[in-house]
Coordinates of C-alpha atoms in Angstrom, one line a residue:
Chain K
M1 CA 0.4 -8.3 5.3
N2 CA 0.9 -8.3 8.8
Y3 CA 4.0 -10.4 8.6
T4 CA 3.2 -12.5 11.7
N5 CA 3.0 -15.9 10.0
I6 CA 4.4 -15.7 6.8
T7 CA 6.5 -18.2 4.5
V8 CA 8.9 -16.7 2.0
Q9 CA 10.7 -18.3 -1.1
Y10 CA 12.1 -17.3 -4.2
C11 CA 10.0 -17.5 -7.2
L12 CA 11.1 -20.0 -9.9
E13 CA 12.7 -18.8 -12.9
D14 CA 12.2 -20.7 -16.4
D15 CA 15.6 -22.0 -16.2
G16 CA 15.1 -23.5 -12.7
T17 CA 16.9 -20.9 -10.7
N18 CA 15.8 -18.6 -7.8
S19 CA 14.3 -15.5 -9.4
T20 CA 16.2 -12.3 -8.7
S21 CA 13.0 -10.1 -9.3
S22 CA 10.2 -11.5 -7.0
L23 CA 9.6 -13.4 -3.9
K24 CA 6.5 -15.8 -3.2
V25 CA 5.1 -14.8 0.3
T26 CA 2.2 -17.0 1.9
E27 CA 0.2 -15.6 4.7
D28 CA -3.1 -17.1 5.7
A29 CA -3.4 -19.3 2.4
V30 CA -3.0 -16.0 0.5
V31 CA -0.2 -15.8 -1.9
Y32 CA 1.7 -12.5 -2.6
F33 CA 4.2 -11.8 -5.2
V34 CA 6.7 -9.4 -3.6
P35 CA 9.2 -7.6 -6.1
I36 CA 12.7 -7.7 -4.8
D37 CA 13.1 -3.8 -4.5
L38 CA 13.6 -1.8 -1.4
D39 CA 11.2 0.8 -2.6
N40 CA 8.5 -1.8 -2.0
V41 CA 7.5 -1.7 1.7
D42 CA 7.0 -5.4 1.9
Y43 CA 10.1 -6.2 0.6
A44 CA 11.8 -3.6 2.9
K45 CA 10.1 -5.4 5.9
I46 CA 11.0 -8.9 4.7
K47 CA 14.5 -8.0 4.3
S48 CA 14.8 -6.3 7.7
M49 CA 13.4 -9.7 9.1
V50 CA 15.9 -11.6 7.3
D51 CA 18.7 -9.4 8.4
D52 CA 17.5 -9.5 12.1
G53 CA 17.4 -13.3 11.7
T54 CA 13.9 -14.0 12.3
L55 CA 13.0 -15.0 8.7
T56 CA 14.6 -17.1 6.2
I57 CA 13.9 -17.2 2.5
A58 CA 13.4 -20.7 1.0
E59 CA 14.7 -21.8 -2.3
A60 CA 12.2 -21.8 -5.3
D61 CA 10.1 -24.9 -5.6
E62 CA 11.0 -27.3 -8.5
E63 CA 8.0 -27.8 -10.6
Chain Y
M1 CA -10.6 59.9 -40.8
A2 CA -7.2 58.1 -40.0
L3 CA -7.5 54.9 -37.9
I4 CA -5.2 54.3 -35.0
K5 CA -3.6 50.9 -34.8
L6 CA -3.7 49.4 -31.2
N7 CA -1.9 46.4 -29.7
T8 CA -1.1 45.4 -26.2
R9 CA 2.4 47.6 -26.5
S10 CA 0.1 50.8 -26.8
I11 CA -1.2 50.2 -23.3
P12 CA 1.2 51.5 -20.5
D13 CA 2.1 49.0 -18.0
N14 CA 0.7 51.3 -15.2
A15 CA -2.6 51.4 -16.8
V16 CA -3.2 47.4 -16.1
T17 CA -4.1 46.2 -12.7
P18 CA -3.6 42.6 -11.7
A19 CA -6.6 40.5 -11.4
K20 CA -8.3 40.3 -7.8
V21 CA -7.9 36.6 -7.9
S22 CA -6.8 34.4 -4.8
Q23 CA -3.0 33.6 -4.9
N24 CA -4.0 29.9 -3.9
L25 CA -5.9 28.6 -6.9
G26 CA -5.4 25.2 -8.4
R27 CA -4.6 22.1 -6.6
R28 CA -4.2 22.8 -2.9
N29 CA -4.9 19.5 -1.1
I30 CA -1.8 17.5 -0.4
L31 CA -4.0 14.6 0.8
R32 CA -5.5 12.2 -1.4
N33 CA -9.2 10.8 -1.1
G34 CA -10.0 13.6 1.5
A35 CA -13.6 13.0 0.9
I36 CA -13.3 9.3 1.7
N37 CA -15.0 8.5 -1.7
V38 CA -12.6 5.9 -3.0
A39 CA -12.6 2.6 -1.2
Q40 CA -11.2 0.1 -3.7
R41 CA -10.4 -2.5 -1.0
G42 CA -13.9 -2.5 0.5
T43 CA -16.1 -0.6 2.9
I44 CA -15.7 -2.5 6.1
F45 CA -12.5 -3.3 8.0
S46 CA -11.4 -4.9 11.3
P47 CA -8.1 -3.5 12.2
T48 CA -6.3 -5.3 15.3
N49 CA -2.6 -5.2 16.0
G50 CA -1.1 -4.4 12.5
Q51 CA -0.9 -1.7 9.9
T52 CA -4.1 -2.0 8.1
Y53 CA -4.9 -0.2 4.9
I54 CA -8.4 0.8 4.6
F55 CA -10.1 3.3 2.3
D56 CA -7.6 4.4 -0.2
G57 CA -5.1 6.9 1.2
F58 CA -5.9 6.0 4.7
L59 CA -4.6 3.4 6.9
A60 CA -5.4 2.1 10.6
T61 CA -2.2 2.5 12.3
V62 CA -0.9 1.3 15.6
G63 CA 2.1 1.3 17.8
S64 CA 3.8 -1.4 19.7
S65 CA 1.4 -4.0 18.2
F66 CA -1.4 -2.2 20.1
N67 CA -4.6 -4.3 19.5
M68 CA -6.8 -1.6 18.0
D69 CA -9.8 -3.9 18.0
T70 CA -12.3 -1.8 16.0
T71 CA -14.6 -2.0 13.1
V72 CA -13.8 1.0 10.5
T73 CA -16.5 1.6 8.0
Q74 CA -17.2 4.0 5.0
S75 CA -20.3 5.7 6.4
S76 CA -22.6 7.8 4.8
T77 CA -23.0 10.1 8.0
V78 CA -21.8 13.4 7.0
P79 CA -21.9 17.0 7.7
T80 CA -24.9 18.7 6.3
G81 CA -24.4 21.2 3.5
E82 CA -20.7 20.7 2.9
G83 CA -21.0 18.4 -0.2
F84 CA -19.7 15.2 1.4
S85 CA -21.2 11.7 0.9
K86 CA -18.8 9.6 2.8
S87 CA -16.8 9.5 5.9
I88 CA -14.6 7.3 8.0
K89 CA -16.2 5.7 11.0
V90 CA -14.3 4.0 13.8
T91 CA -16.1 2.0 16.7
P92 CA -14.3 -0.2 19.3
D93 CA -15.3 -4.0 19.2
S94 CA -13.8 -4.5 22.6
V95 CA -12.7 -2.4 25.4
V96 CA -8.8 -2.3 25.1
S97 CA -6.6 -0.8 27.8
S98 CA -3.4 0.9 26.3
S99 CA -0.1 1.3 28.3
G100 CA 3.4 1.9 27.5
S101 CA 3.8 3.0 23.8
H102 CA 0.4 1.4 22.7
N103 CA -1.1 3.8 20.3
G104 CA -3.9 3.6 17.8
G105 CA -5.3 5.9 15.2
I106 CA -6.0 6.7 11.5
A107 CA -3.2 8.0 9.3
Q108 CA -2.1 9.0 5.8
R109 CA 1.5 8.8 4.4
L110 CA 2.8 11.1 1.8
E111 CA 5.7 10.8 -0.6
V112 CA 8.9 13.1 -0.1
Q113 CA 8.4 14.6 -3.5
N114 CA 4.9 15.4 -2.6
V115 CA 6.0 17.8 0.2
N116 CA 9.4 18.9 -0.9
H117 CA 7.8 22.2 -2.3
L118 CA 7.4 23.2 1.3
G119 CA 10.9 24.0 1.7
W120 CA 11.2 22.4 5.0
G121 CA 14.9 22.1 6.4
T122 CA 15.3 26.1 5.4
S123 CA 14.6 29.1 7.2
S124 CA 11.7 29.7 4.7
A125 CA 9.9 26.5 5.6
K126 CA 6.2 26.9 4.8
S127 CA 3.5 26.0 7.3
L128 CA 0.8 23.4 6.8
T129 CA -2.6 23.8 7.4
L130 CA -4.6 20.8 8.1
S131 CA -8.6 21.0 8.2
F132 CA -11.0 18.2 8.7
W133 CA -14.6 17.6 9.8
V134 CA -15.1 15.2 12.9
K135 CA -17.6 14.1 15.4
S136 CA -17.6 11.7 18.0
S137 CA -19.6 10.4 20.9
K138 CA -16.5 10.5 23.1
T139 CA -16.0 14.1 24.0
G140 CA -12.4 15.5 25.2
T141 CA -9.1 16.3 23.6
Y142 CA -7.7 14.4 20.8
C143 CA -4.5 14.7 19.0
V144 CA -3.1 15.0 15.3
Q145 CA 0.6 14.5 14.8
L146 CA 2.7 15.4 11.8
Q147 CA 5.6 12.9 11.6
Q148 CA 8.4 13.7 9.2
N149 CA 10.7 10.7 8.3
A150 CA 14.3 10.8 7.4
T151 CA 16.9 8.7 5.7
S152 CA 18.5 7.5 9.0
S153 CA 16.8 6.3 12.3
G154 CA 16.9 9.1 14.9
S155 CA 16.5 11.9 12.4
E156 CA 12.8 11.9 12.3
Y157 CA 10.7 15.0 13.7
S158 CA 7.3 15.2 15.1
H159 CA 4.8 18.0 15.8
V160 CA 1.6 17.4 17.9
K161 CA -1.5 19.4 18.1
E162 CA -4.5 19.1 20.1
Y163 CA -8.2 19.7 19.1
T164 CA -11.2 19.5 21.5
I165 CA -14.5 17.8 20.8
A166 CA -16.7 19.6 23.3
T167 CA -20.3 18.3 22.2
A168 CA -20.8 15.0 21.6
D169 CA -22.3 13.6 18.3
T170 CA -22.0 16.9 16.6
W171 CA -20.0 17.6 13.3
Q172 CA -17.4 20.3 13.7
K173 CA -14.6 21.6 11.5
V174 CA -11.3 21.5 13.0
I175 CA -8.3 23.7 11.8
L176 CA -4.8 23.1 12.6
T177 CA -1.7 25.0 11.4
F178 CA 1.7 23.5 11.9
P179 CA 4.8 25.6 11.4
G180 CA 7.2 24.3 9.0
N181 CA 10.2 22.5 10.2
T182 CA 13.3 24.6 9.5
T183 CA 15.5 22.0 10.8
Q184 CA 14.9 18.8 8.8
A185 CA 14.1 18.6 5.1
A186 CA 11.9 15.9 3.9
A187 CA 14.5 13.2 3.0
G188 CA 15.0 9.7 1.3
S189 CA 14.3 8.8 -2.4
S190 CA 11.7 10.9 -3.9
N191 CA 8.9 8.2 -3.6
A192 CA 9.7 7.4 -0.1
D193 CA 7.6 8.1 2.9
G194 CA 8.3 11.5 3.8
L195 CA 5.4 12.8 5.9
R196 CA 2.6 11.4 8.0
V197 CA -0.6 12.6 9.5
N198 CA -1.7 10.8 12.4
W199 CA -5.0 11.2 13.8
W200 CA -4.8 9.5 17.1
L201 CA -7.7 7.8 19.2
V202 CA -5.6 6.4 22.0
C203 CA -2.0 6.8 23.0
G204 CA 0.1 5.0 25.9
S205 CA 1.6 7.1 28.4
S206 CA 5.2 6.4 27.4
D207 CA 4.7 8.2 24.3
H208 CA 3.2 11.5 25.6
T209 CA 4.7 14.8 24.7
A210 CA 4.0 18.5 24.8
A211 CA 1.8 20.0 22.0
D212 CA 2.9 22.6 19.5
S213 CA 6.5 22.2 18.9
W214 CA 8.7 20.3 16.7
A215 CA 10.9 17.5 18.4
Q216 CA 13.3 15.0 17.2
T217 CA 11.6 11.6 17.7
A218 CA 10.7 8.6 15.7
S219 CA 7.9 7.8 18.1
Y220 CA 4.3 7.9 17.6
Q221 CA 3.1 10.7 20.1
A222 CA 0.1 12.6 21.5
T223 CA -0.1 14.6 24.4
S224 CA -1.2 13.3 28.1
N225 CA -4.8 15.0 27.3
Q226 CA -5.4 12.6 24.5
V227 CA -8.6 10.8 25.3
D228 CA -8.9 6.9 25.6
F229 CA -11.3 6.2 22.7
M230 CA -11.1 2.4 23.2
D231 CA -12.7 2.7 26.5
N232 CA -16.3 1.9 25.5
T233 CA -17.6 -0.3 22.6
S234 CA -20.3 2.5 22.3
N235 CA -17.9 5.0 21.3
T236 CA -18.1 6.4 17.7
W237 CA -15.4 8.8 15.8
Y238 CA -16.3 10.2 12.3
M239 CA -14.0 12.1 10.1
T240 CA -14.2 13.3 6.4
G241 CA -13.2 16.5 4.5
C242 CA -9.4 16.2 5.1
Q243 CA -7.4 18.8 3.6
L244 CA -3.8 19.6 4.2
E245 CA -2.6 22.7 2.3
A246 CA 0.5 24.9 2.4
G247 CA 0.4 28.0 4.5
D248 CA -1.2 29.6 7.4
N249 CA -4.8 29.7 6.2
T250 CA -7.3 27.0 5.3
T251 CA -9.7 27.2 2.2
E252 CA -12.8 25.6 1.3
F253 CA -12.5 21.8 0.9
E254 CA -11.5 21.2 -2.8
H255 CA -13.9 18.7 -4.0
R256 CA -12.3 16.6 -6.7
S257 CA -14.1 14.4 -9.2
F258 CA -14.3 10.8 -8.4
G259 CA -12.0 10.0 -11.3
E260 CA -9.5 12.3 -10.1
D261 CA -9.4 10.9 -6.8
L262 CA -9.4 7.4 -8.2
A263 CA -6.3 8.1 -10.1
A264 CA -4.3 9.6 -7.3
C265 CA -5.0 6.5 -5.4
Q266 CA -4.4 4.0 -8.0
R267 CA -0.6 5.0 -7.7
Y268 CA -0.7 3.4 -4.3
F269 CA -3.3 0.5 -4.7
Y270 CA -5.0 -0.9 -7.9
K271 CA -7.8 -3.6 -8.0
W272 CA -8.7 -5.4 -11.3
T273 CA -11.6 -7.8 -12.0
S274 CA -12.0 -9.7 -15.0
T275 CA -15.2 -9.4 -17.2
G276 CA -15.3 -13.2 -16.8
L277 CA -14.5 -13.7 -20.4
S278 CA -11.0 -14.5 -21.4
D279 CA -10.7 -11.7 -23.6
H280 CA -7.3 -10.7 -24.7
Y281 CA -5.8 -11.5 -21.1
N282 CA -5.7 -15.1 -22.1
F283 CA -2.2 -16.7 -21.1
Y284 CA -0.2 -17.3 -24.2
S285 CA 3.3 -18.2 -25.0
P286 CA 5.5 -15.9 -26.9
Y287 CA 7.0 -18.8 -28.7
T288 CA 5.9 -21.4 -31.1
P289 CA 5.8 -25.1 -29.8
N290 CA 9.1 -25.7 -31.7
Q291 CA 10.9 -23.0 -30.1
V292 CA 9.6 -24.2 -26.7
T293 CA 11.0 -27.6 -27.6
A294 CA 14.2 -26.1 -28.4
G295 CA 14.4 -24.6 -25.0
L296 CA 14.2 -21.0 -25.3
P297 CA 14.6 -19.1 -22.3
N298 CA 11.0 -18.4 -21.4
S299 CA 8.7 -21.4 -21.9
S300 CA 6.0 -20.5 -19.5
A301 CA 2.8 -19.0 -20.8
I302 CA 2.4 -15.2 -19.8
S303 CA -0.4 -12.6 -19.5
P304 CA 0.9 -9.0 -19.2
M305 CA -1.1 -6.1 -17.6
T306 CA -0.5 -2.4 -17.7
F307 CA -1.6 -0.2 -14.8
P308 CA -3.9 2.8 -15.5
T309 CA -1.4 4.9 -13.4
T310 CA 2.1 4.6 -12.7
M311 CA 2.5 3.3 -9.3
R312 CA 4.7 4.6 -6.7
A313 CA 7.1 1.6 -6.8
A314 CA 6.9 -1.9 -7.9
P315 CA 3.9 -3.3 -6.2
T316 CA 3.1 -6.4 -4.3
V317 CA 0.7 -8.4 -6.3
T318 CA -1.7 -11.0 -5.3
G319 CA -4.1 -12.6 -8.0
T320 CA -6.6 -15.6 -8.9
L321 CA -6.6 -17.5 -12.4
A322 CA -9.9 -19.0 -14.0
S323 CA -7.8 -22.4 -13.1
G324 CA -4.8 -23.5 -11.3
S325 CA -2.4 -20.9 -9.6
L326 CA 0.3 -18.5 -10.7
N327 CA 3.8 -19.7 -10.9
R328 CA 5.1 -15.9 -10.8
A329 CA 4.1 -12.5 -11.1
T330 CA 6.7 -9.9 -12.0
S331 CA 5.9 -6.2 -11.3
T332 CA 7.2 -2.9 -12.2
P333 CA 5.8 0.5 -11.3
F334 CA 4.1 0.3 -14.8
G335 CA 2.4 -3.2 -15.2
V336 CA 2.7 -6.8 -14.3
V337 CA 3.4 -10.1 -15.9
F338 CA 1.7 -13.2 -14.6
Q339 CA 3.1 -16.4 -15.5
V340 CA 2.1 -20.0 -15.3
A341 CA 4.3 -23.0 -16.0
A342 CA 2.2 -25.0 -18.4
T343 CA 2.3 -24.0 -22.1
S344 CA -0.1 -27.0 -23.1
G345 CA -3.6 -26.5 -24.4
G346 CA -6.7 -25.3 -22.5
T347 CA -7.9 -21.7 -21.6
N348 CA -6.7 -19.9 -18.6
Y349 CA -6.5 -16.3 -17.7
P350 CA -6.4 -14.1 -14.6
T351 CA -9.9 -13.4 -13.0
A352 CA -8.9 -10.6 -10.5
F353 CA -5.8 -9.3 -9.0
S354 CA -4.5 -6.4 -6.7
A355 CA -1.4 -4.4 -6.7
T356 CA -0.2 -2.7 -3.8
A357 CA 2.6 0.1 -3.5
E358 CA 1.5 1.8 -0.3
L359 CA 3.9 3.7 1.8

């Protein structure tokens, strides 16, 4: 991922809530599932962008 | 005649001499895929202004969003008689001027726990010797930087060394010995980014530094002598046989089997492709229809996969299905569970996926 044009949302848990374990990231029509884990460099980058205010994580989609 | 019973206790200690063998046997190369044999992601890449993971273990790295507009290929051009069959080849796709902190090159990143044995941050810090084969159409001075990460920003250290390509288009073996850093230990969680080896091809003037000493900086750096490889689209740069080993001396390149290198690389990237049959990877529901109706917590269909090697961290996963799209993929360093929302009839299964836990 280049993180230049990404959309990020929480994955949907079976009970309809936001997942606490993974994010759904879309970049150039490719969907990535990123674990919510700071050891993962993609999540670490996304978190830094959120902390900087340059990215927002959207709610999970309803099915 | 009486027989004398002999055992090892019967042999005086001073009657045995140590075997005359090297002290540096066994695994020596701290780098992975040093012979560029493993290429799970593919054999041709077009890096530009982001970090681009290329052949396993290596990435095209840039600083300050520099446009390293190049084509990087897995080449069969290798030094004769050294046992290599693959190399990295880089060639510019356009002439790009660098300024400020614009940098571009090829790198490998190493986990903290894989360099802790060097004893850095102590008075007995071990040196590291880097060796590699290189050839380029662009003669001049190039730089290699060791970059030591740390837990807090501003605590990183860097050491730059130069090498010279005096004759164009000729393979040469480069050997560079970096002294151990007695000031800073590799820091952070054990699986974090602890040490980087950066082979620079271009470096902007803001990041020029002196060679041959450790300095506290987080910057990508090279000396002012670093050539500008991006000044001509006819330039080529090849590298293979990369080896980083503890101590002041280099040894012959440690050729590993393809399987060994592949397994080492799969800790950071794993690519899986289906046979085309649903096999046992079909999505299934762990619950009976009655249980699903009753509203048990997991009503979706799942397909679990186990990675062949424990990955460095829970990986980012992307995958495709025989039909439809994934609802969720939940990964750990050990495996991933794909989930689709529907539990009704029909056959569906993952057709391919990749898992990335790079540094």
